[in-house]
Tab-separated table of C-alpha atoms and ligand atoms in Angstrom:
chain	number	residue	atom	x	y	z
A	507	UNK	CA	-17.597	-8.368	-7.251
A	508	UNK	CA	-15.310	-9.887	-4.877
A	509	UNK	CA	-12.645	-6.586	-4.139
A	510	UNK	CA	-9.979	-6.349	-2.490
A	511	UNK	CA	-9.231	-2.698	-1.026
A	512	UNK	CA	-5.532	-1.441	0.435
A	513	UNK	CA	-6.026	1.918	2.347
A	514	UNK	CA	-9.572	1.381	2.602
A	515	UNK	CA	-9.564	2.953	6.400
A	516	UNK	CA	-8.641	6.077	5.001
A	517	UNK	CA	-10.105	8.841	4.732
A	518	UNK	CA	-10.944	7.996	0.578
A	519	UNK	CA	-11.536	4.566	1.287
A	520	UNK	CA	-13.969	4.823	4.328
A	521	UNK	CA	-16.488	6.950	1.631
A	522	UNK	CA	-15.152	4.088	-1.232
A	523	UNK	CA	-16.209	1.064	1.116
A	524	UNK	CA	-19.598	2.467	1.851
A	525	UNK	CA	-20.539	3.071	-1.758
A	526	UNK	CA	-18.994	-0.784	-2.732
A	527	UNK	CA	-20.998	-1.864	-0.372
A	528	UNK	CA	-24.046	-0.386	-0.852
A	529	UNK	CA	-23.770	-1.431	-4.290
A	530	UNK	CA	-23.373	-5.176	-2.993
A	531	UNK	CA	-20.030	-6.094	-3.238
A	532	UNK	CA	-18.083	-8.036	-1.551
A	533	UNK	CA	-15.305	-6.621	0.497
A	534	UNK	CA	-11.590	-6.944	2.044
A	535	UNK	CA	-9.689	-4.804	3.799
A	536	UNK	CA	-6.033	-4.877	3.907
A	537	UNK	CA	-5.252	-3.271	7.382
A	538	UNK	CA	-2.693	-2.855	10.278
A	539	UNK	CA	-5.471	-2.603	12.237
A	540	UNK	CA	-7.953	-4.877	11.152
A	541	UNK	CA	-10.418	-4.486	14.746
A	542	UNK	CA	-10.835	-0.943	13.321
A	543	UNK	CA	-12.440	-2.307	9.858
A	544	UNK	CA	-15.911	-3.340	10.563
A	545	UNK	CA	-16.649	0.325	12.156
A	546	UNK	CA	-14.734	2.317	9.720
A	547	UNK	CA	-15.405	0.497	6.423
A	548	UNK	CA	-18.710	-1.147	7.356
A	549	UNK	CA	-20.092	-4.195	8.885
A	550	UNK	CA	-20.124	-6.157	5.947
A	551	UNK	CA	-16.119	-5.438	5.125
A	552	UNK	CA	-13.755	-7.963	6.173
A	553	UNK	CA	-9.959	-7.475	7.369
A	554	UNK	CA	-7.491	-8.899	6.060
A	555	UNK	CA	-3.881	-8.010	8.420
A	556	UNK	CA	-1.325	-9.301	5.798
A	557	UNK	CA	-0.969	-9.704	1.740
A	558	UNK	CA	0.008	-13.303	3.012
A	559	UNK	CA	-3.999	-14.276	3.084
A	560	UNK	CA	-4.146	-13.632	0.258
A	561	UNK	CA	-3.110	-17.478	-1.362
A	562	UNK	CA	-3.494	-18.421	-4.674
A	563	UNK	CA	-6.537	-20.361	-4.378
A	564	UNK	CA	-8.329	-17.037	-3.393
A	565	UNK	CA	-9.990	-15.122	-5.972
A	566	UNK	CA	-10.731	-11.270	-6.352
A	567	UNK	CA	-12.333	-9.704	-9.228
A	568	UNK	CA	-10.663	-6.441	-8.396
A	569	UNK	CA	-8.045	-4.831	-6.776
A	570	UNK	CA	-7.958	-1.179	-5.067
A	571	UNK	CA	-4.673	-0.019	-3.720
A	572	UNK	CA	-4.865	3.462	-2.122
A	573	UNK	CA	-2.496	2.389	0.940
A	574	UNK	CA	0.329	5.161	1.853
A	575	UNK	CA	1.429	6.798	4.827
A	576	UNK	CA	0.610	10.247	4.818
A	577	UNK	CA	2.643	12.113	3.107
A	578	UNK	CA	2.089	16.138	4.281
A	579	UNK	CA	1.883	15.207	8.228
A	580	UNK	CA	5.705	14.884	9.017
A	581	UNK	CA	8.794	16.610	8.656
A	582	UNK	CA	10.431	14.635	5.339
A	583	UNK	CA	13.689	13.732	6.648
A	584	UNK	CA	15.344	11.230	4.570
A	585	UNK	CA	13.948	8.334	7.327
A	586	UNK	CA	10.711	9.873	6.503
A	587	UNK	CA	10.876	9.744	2.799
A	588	UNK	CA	11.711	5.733	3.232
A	589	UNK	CA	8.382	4.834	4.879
A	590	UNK	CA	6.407	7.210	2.631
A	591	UNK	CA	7.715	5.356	-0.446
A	592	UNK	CA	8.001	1.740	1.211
A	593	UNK	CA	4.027	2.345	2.888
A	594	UNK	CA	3.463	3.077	-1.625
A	595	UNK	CA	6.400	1.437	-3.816
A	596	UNK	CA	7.064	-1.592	-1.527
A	597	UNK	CA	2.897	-2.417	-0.911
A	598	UNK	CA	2.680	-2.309	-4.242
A	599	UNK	CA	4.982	-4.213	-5.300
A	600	UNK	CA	3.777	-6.830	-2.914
A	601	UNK	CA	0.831	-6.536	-4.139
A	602	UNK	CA	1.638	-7.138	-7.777
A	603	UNK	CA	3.081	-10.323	-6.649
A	604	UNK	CA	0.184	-11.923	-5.314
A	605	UNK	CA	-1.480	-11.092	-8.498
A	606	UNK	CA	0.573	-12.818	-10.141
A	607	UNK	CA	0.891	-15.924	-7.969
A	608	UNK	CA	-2.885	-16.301	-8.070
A	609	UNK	CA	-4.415	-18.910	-9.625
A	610	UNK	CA	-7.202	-16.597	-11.351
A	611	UNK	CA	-6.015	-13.105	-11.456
A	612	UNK	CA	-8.148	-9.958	-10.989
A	613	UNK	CA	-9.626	-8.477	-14.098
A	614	UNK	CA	-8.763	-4.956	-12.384
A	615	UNK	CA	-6.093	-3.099	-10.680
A	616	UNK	CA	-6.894	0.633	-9.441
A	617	UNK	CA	-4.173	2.060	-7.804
A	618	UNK	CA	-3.532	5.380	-6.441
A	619	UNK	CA	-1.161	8.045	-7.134
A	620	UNK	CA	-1.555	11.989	-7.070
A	621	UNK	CA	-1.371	15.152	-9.103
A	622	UNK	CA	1.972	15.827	-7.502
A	623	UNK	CA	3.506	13.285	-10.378
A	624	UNK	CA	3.529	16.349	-12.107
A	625	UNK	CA	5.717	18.419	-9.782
A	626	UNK	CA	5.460	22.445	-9.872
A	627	UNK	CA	4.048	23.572	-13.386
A	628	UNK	CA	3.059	27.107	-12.769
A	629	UNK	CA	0.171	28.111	-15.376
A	630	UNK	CA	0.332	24.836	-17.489
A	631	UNK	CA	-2.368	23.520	-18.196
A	632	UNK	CA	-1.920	19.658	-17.676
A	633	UNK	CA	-3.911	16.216	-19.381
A	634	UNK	CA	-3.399	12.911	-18.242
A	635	UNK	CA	-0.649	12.979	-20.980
A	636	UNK	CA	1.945	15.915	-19.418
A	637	UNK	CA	5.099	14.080	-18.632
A	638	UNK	CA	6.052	13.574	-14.872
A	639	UNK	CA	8.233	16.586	-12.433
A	640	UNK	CA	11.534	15.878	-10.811
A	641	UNK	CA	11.121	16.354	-7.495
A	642	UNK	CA	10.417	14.178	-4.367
A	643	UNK	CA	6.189	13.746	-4.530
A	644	UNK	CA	6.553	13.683	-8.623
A	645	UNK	CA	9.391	10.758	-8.433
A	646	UNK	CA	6.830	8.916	-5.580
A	647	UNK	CA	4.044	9.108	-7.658
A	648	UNK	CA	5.712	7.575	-10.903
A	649	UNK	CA	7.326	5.010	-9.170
A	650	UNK	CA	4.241	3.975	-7.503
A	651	UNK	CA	2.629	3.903	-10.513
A	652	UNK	CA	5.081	1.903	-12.233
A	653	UNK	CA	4.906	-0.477	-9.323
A	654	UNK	CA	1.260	-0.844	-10.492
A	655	UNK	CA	1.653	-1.033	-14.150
A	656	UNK	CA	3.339	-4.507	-13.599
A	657	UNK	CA	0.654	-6.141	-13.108
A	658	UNK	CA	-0.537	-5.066	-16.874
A	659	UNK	CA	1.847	-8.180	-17.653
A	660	UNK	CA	-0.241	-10.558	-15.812
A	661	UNK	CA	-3.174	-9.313	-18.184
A	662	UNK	CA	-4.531	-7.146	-15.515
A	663	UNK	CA	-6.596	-3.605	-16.594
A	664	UNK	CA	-4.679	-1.340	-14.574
A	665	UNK	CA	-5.888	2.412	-14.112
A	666	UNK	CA	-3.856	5.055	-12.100
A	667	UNK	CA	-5.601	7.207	-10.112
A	668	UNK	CA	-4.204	10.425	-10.117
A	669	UNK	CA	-5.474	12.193	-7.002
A	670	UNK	CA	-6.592	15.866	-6.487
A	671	UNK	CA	-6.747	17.394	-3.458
A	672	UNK	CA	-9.944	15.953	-2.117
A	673	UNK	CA	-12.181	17.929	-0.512
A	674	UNK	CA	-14.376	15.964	2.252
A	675	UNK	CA	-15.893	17.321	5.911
A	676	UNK	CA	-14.085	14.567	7.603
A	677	UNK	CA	-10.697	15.212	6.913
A	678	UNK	CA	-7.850	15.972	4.628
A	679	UNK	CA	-7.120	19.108	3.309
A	680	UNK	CA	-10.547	20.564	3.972
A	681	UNK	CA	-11.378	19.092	7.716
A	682	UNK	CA	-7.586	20.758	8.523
A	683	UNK	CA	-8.840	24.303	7.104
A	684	UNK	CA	-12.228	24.435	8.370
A	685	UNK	CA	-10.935	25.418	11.903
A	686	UNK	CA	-8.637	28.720	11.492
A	687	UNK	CA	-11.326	29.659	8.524
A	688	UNK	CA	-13.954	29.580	11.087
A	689	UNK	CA	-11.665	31.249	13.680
A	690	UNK	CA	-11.366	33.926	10.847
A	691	UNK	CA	-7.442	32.936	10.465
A	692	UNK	CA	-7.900	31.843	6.998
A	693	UNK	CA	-5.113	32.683	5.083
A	694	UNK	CA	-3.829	32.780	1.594
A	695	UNK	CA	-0.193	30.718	1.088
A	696	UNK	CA	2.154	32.549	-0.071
A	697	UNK	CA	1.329	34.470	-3.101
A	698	UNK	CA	-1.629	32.653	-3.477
A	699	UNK	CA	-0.956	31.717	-7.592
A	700	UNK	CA	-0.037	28.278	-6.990
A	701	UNK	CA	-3.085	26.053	-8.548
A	702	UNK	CA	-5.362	23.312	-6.597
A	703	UNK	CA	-7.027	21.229	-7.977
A	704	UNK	CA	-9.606	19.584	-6.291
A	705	UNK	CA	-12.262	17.325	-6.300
A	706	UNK	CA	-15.271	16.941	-4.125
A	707	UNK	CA	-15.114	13.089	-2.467
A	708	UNK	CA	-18.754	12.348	-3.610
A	709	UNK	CA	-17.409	12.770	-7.349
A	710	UNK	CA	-14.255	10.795	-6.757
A	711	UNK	CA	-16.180	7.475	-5.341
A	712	UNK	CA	-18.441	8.148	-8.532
A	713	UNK	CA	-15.549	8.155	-10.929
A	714	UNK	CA	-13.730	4.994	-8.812
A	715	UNK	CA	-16.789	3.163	-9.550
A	716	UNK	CA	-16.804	3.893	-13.001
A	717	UNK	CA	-13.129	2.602	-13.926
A	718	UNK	CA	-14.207	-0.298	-12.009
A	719	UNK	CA	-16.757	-1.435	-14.044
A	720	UNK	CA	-15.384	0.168	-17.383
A	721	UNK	CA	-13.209	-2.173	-19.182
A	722	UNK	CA	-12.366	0.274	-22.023
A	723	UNK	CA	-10.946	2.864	-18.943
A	724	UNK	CA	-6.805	2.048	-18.689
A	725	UNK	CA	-3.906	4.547	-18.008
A	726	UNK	CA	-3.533	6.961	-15.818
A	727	UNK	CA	-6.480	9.223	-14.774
A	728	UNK	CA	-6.618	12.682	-13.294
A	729	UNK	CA	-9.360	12.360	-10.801
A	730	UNK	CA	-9.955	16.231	-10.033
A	731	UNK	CA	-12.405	18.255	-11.053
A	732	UNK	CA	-12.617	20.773	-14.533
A	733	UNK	CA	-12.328	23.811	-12.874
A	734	UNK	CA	-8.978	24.007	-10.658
A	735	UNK	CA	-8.629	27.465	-8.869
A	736	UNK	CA	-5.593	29.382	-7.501
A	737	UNK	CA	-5.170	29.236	-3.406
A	738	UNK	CA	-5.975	33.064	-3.565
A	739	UNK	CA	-9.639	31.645	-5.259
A	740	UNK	CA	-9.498	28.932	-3.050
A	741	UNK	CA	-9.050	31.218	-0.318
A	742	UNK	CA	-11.735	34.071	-1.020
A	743	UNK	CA	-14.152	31.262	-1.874
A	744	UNK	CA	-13.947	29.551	1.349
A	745	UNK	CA	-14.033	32.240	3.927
A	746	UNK	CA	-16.821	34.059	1.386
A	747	UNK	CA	-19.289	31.047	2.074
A	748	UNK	CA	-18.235	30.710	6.146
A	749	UNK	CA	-19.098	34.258	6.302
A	750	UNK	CA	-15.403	34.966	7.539
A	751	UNK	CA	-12.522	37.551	6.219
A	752	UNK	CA	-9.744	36.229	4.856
A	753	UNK	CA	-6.798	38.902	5.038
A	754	UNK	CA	-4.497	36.953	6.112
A	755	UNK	CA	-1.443	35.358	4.281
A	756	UNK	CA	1.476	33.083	5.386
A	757	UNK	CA	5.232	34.516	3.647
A	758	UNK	CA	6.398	31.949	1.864
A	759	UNK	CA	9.733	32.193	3.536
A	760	UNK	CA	8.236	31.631	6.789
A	761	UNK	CA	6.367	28.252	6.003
A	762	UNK	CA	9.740	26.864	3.915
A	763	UNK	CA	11.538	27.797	7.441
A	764	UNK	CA	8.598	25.427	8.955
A	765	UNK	CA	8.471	22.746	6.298
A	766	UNK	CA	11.217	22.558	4.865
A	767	UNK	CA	11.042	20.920	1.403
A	768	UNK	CA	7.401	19.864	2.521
A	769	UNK	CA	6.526	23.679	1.889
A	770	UNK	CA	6.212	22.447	-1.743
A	771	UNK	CA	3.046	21.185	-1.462
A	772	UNK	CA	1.411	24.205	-0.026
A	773	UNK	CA	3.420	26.706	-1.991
A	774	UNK	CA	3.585	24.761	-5.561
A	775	UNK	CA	0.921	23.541	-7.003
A	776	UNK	CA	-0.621	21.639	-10.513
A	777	UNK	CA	-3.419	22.927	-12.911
A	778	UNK	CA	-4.591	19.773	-13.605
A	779	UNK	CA	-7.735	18.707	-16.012
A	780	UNK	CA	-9.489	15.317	-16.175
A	781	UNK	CA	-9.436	15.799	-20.023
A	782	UNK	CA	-9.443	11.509	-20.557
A	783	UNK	CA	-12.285	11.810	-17.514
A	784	UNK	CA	-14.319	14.100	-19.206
A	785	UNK	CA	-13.514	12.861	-22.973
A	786	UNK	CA	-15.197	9.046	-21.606
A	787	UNK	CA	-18.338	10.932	-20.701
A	788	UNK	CA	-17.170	11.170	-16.812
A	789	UNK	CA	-20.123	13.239	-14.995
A	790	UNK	CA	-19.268	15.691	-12.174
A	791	UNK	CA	-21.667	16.828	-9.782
A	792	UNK	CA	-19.862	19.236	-8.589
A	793	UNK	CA	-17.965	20.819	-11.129
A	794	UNK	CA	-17.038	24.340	-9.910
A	795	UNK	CA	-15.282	24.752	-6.364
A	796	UNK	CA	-17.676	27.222	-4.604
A	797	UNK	CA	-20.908	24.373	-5.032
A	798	UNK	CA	-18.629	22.270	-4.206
A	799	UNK	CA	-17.924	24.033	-0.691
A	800	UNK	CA	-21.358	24.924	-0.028
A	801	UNK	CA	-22.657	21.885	-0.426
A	802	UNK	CA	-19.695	20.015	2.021
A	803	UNK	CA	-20.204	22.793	4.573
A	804	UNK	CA	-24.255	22.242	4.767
A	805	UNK	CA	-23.992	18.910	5.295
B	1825	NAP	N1	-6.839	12.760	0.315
B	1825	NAP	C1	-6.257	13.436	-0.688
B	1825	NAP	O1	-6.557	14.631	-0.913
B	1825	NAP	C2	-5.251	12.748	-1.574
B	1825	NAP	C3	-4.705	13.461	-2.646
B	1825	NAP	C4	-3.772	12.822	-3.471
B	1825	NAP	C5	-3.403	11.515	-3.238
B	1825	NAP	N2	-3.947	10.842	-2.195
B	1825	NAP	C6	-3.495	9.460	-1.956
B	1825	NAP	O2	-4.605	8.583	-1.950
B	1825	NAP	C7	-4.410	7.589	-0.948
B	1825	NAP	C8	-5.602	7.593	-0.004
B	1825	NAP	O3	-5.718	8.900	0.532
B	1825	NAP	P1	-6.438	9.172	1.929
B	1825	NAP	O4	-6.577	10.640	2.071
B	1825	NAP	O5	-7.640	8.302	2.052
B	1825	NAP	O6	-5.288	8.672	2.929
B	1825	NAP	P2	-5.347	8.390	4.516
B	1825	NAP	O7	-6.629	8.892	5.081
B	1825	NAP	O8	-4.095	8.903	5.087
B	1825	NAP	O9	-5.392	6.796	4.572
B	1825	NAP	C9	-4.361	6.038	4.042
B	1825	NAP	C10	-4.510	4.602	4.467
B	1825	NAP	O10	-3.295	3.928	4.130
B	1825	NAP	C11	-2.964	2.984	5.107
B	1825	NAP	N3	-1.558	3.146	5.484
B	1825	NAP	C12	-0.967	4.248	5.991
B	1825	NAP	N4	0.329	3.999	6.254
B	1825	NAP	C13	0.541	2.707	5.893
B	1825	NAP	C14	1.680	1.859	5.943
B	1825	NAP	N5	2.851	2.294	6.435
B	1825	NAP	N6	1.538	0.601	5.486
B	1825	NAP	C15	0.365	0.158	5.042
B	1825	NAP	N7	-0.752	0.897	4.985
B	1825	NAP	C16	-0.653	2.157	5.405
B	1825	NAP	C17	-3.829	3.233	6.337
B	1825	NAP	O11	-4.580	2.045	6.576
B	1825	NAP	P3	-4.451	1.217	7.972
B	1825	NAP	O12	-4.124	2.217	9.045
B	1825	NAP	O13	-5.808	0.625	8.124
B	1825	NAP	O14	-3.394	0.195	7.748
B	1825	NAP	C18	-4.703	4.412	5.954
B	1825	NAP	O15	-6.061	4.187	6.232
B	1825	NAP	C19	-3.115	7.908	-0.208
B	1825	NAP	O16	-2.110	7.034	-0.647
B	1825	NAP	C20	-2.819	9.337	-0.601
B	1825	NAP	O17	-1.437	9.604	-0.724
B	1825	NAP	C21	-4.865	11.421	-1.351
């Protein structure tokens, strides 16, 4: 397939480009920095710098849109809040247009979104089907989505991709963590009740792969795995396998005083299950968090 891939730098989309590729398709990479693309996406990807490349004339069997600046790194003032929409909504919306100025349109639109559509749920237990939260992530998440679901009008299979926390050795939530866990500083978040759920990346690029090729796969997904676990699991479980204690906790007070409204998405959390995932037949190799771990720390 000829793809087209927003975000694909990233730290999903780097892992996402090597398995397209390996699998022999052909790819482009929307980036700011397009120099950077060969060496983080592979050899084979090519750059694209701007959505206006992308003519009418040119064809693409599929479209992945994972772009967005990230969203837990600074302070969300309401500056802040602009560019992480715009670097989402806006792309997206961009990018719906050219689908629908091309001449032959894409049979395929996967485009990301997050678990944080559902805002703070406590103990619920949420499907793909539990309605959207109120607050600042949740109201990013469904408009980005609904940015996406436009291009259903253009005939376009569009799946939403729902994303976990996912757990990779080269970055995110896990390559932050790995220091002060090794340093024995690993430390619960507040009360430690709040649910993650994650996913392990190798799983994630396997699911990707199979609502690209699935053409009975539409909606949104959850793309964690089926056994979330409190940050007080998440926690033990961690520091358990690094051979490290984990005593430690941060007071919730003290990291809202140092967030701000960011807090929420260390201190709230979703218990999320990829019930439409796992209803399709969707495989995980890692279903459970602590092989997860184990096998991301051994490699
Ligand atoms: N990783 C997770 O655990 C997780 C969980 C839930 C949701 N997600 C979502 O899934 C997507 C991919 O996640 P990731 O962890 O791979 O993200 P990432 O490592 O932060 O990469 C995001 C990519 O988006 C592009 N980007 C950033 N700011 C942009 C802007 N202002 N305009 C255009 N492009 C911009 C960058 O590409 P260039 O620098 O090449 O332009 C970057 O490589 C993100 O949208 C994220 O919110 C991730």
């Amino acid at each position: 397939m000829r793809i087209l891939i927003t975000g694909g730098t990233g730290l999903i989309g780097r892992h996402l480009c090597k398995a397209l590729l390996e699998e022999g398709h052909q790819l482009t990479v929307l980036s700011r920095h397009p120099e950077t693309v060969a060496v983080k996406c592979g050899a084979a990807a090519q750059a694209m710098i701007s959505l206006d490349e992308w003519q009418p004339e040119r064809f693409f069997d599929a479209v992945i849109n994972l772009a967005g600046e990230p969203i837990v790194d600074e302070h969300w003032s309401a500056r802040r809040k602009q560019v992480l929409r715009e670097s989402r909504i806006t792309l997206t919306e961009k990018l719906v247009q050219r689908v629908a100025a091309a001449k032959q349109k894409p049979k395929v639109l996967l485009s990301g979104s997050a678990i944080g559509y559902y805002g703070d749920r406590g103990d619920t237990e949420l499907d793909d089907a539990a309605p959207a939260g109120k607050d600042f992530a949740a109201k990013l998440c469904k408009d980005w989505e609904e940015a996406a679901l436009v291009a259903e009008k253009h005939a376009v299979r569009v799946c939403l991709l729902r994303t976990g926390l996912v757990l990779s050795k080269s970055g995110g939530l896990l390559g932050r963590m790995l220091l002060p866990f090794k340093l024995g500083l690993g430390a619960r978040l507040g009360d430690g009740r709040q649910w993650m759920s994650w996913i392990h990346i190798e799983d994630y690029v396997a699911l990707v792969l199979r609502l690209l090729n699935d053409d009975q796969m539409r909606g949104p997904f959850n793309m964690s795995a089926p056994q979330p676990v409190t940050n007080a699991e998440f926690t033990r479980t961690l520091a358990k396998l690094l051979h490290r204690p984990a005593f430690l906790f941060a007071p919730k007070p003290v990291l809202r005083l140092a967030m701000g409204e960011r807090a929420a998405l260390l201190l709230e959390g979703q218990r999320v299950f990829p019930a439409k995932l796992v209803a399709a037949g969707g495989q995980f190799k890692y279903p459970e968090l602590a092989g997860a771990l184990d096998d991301l720390l051994h490699q």
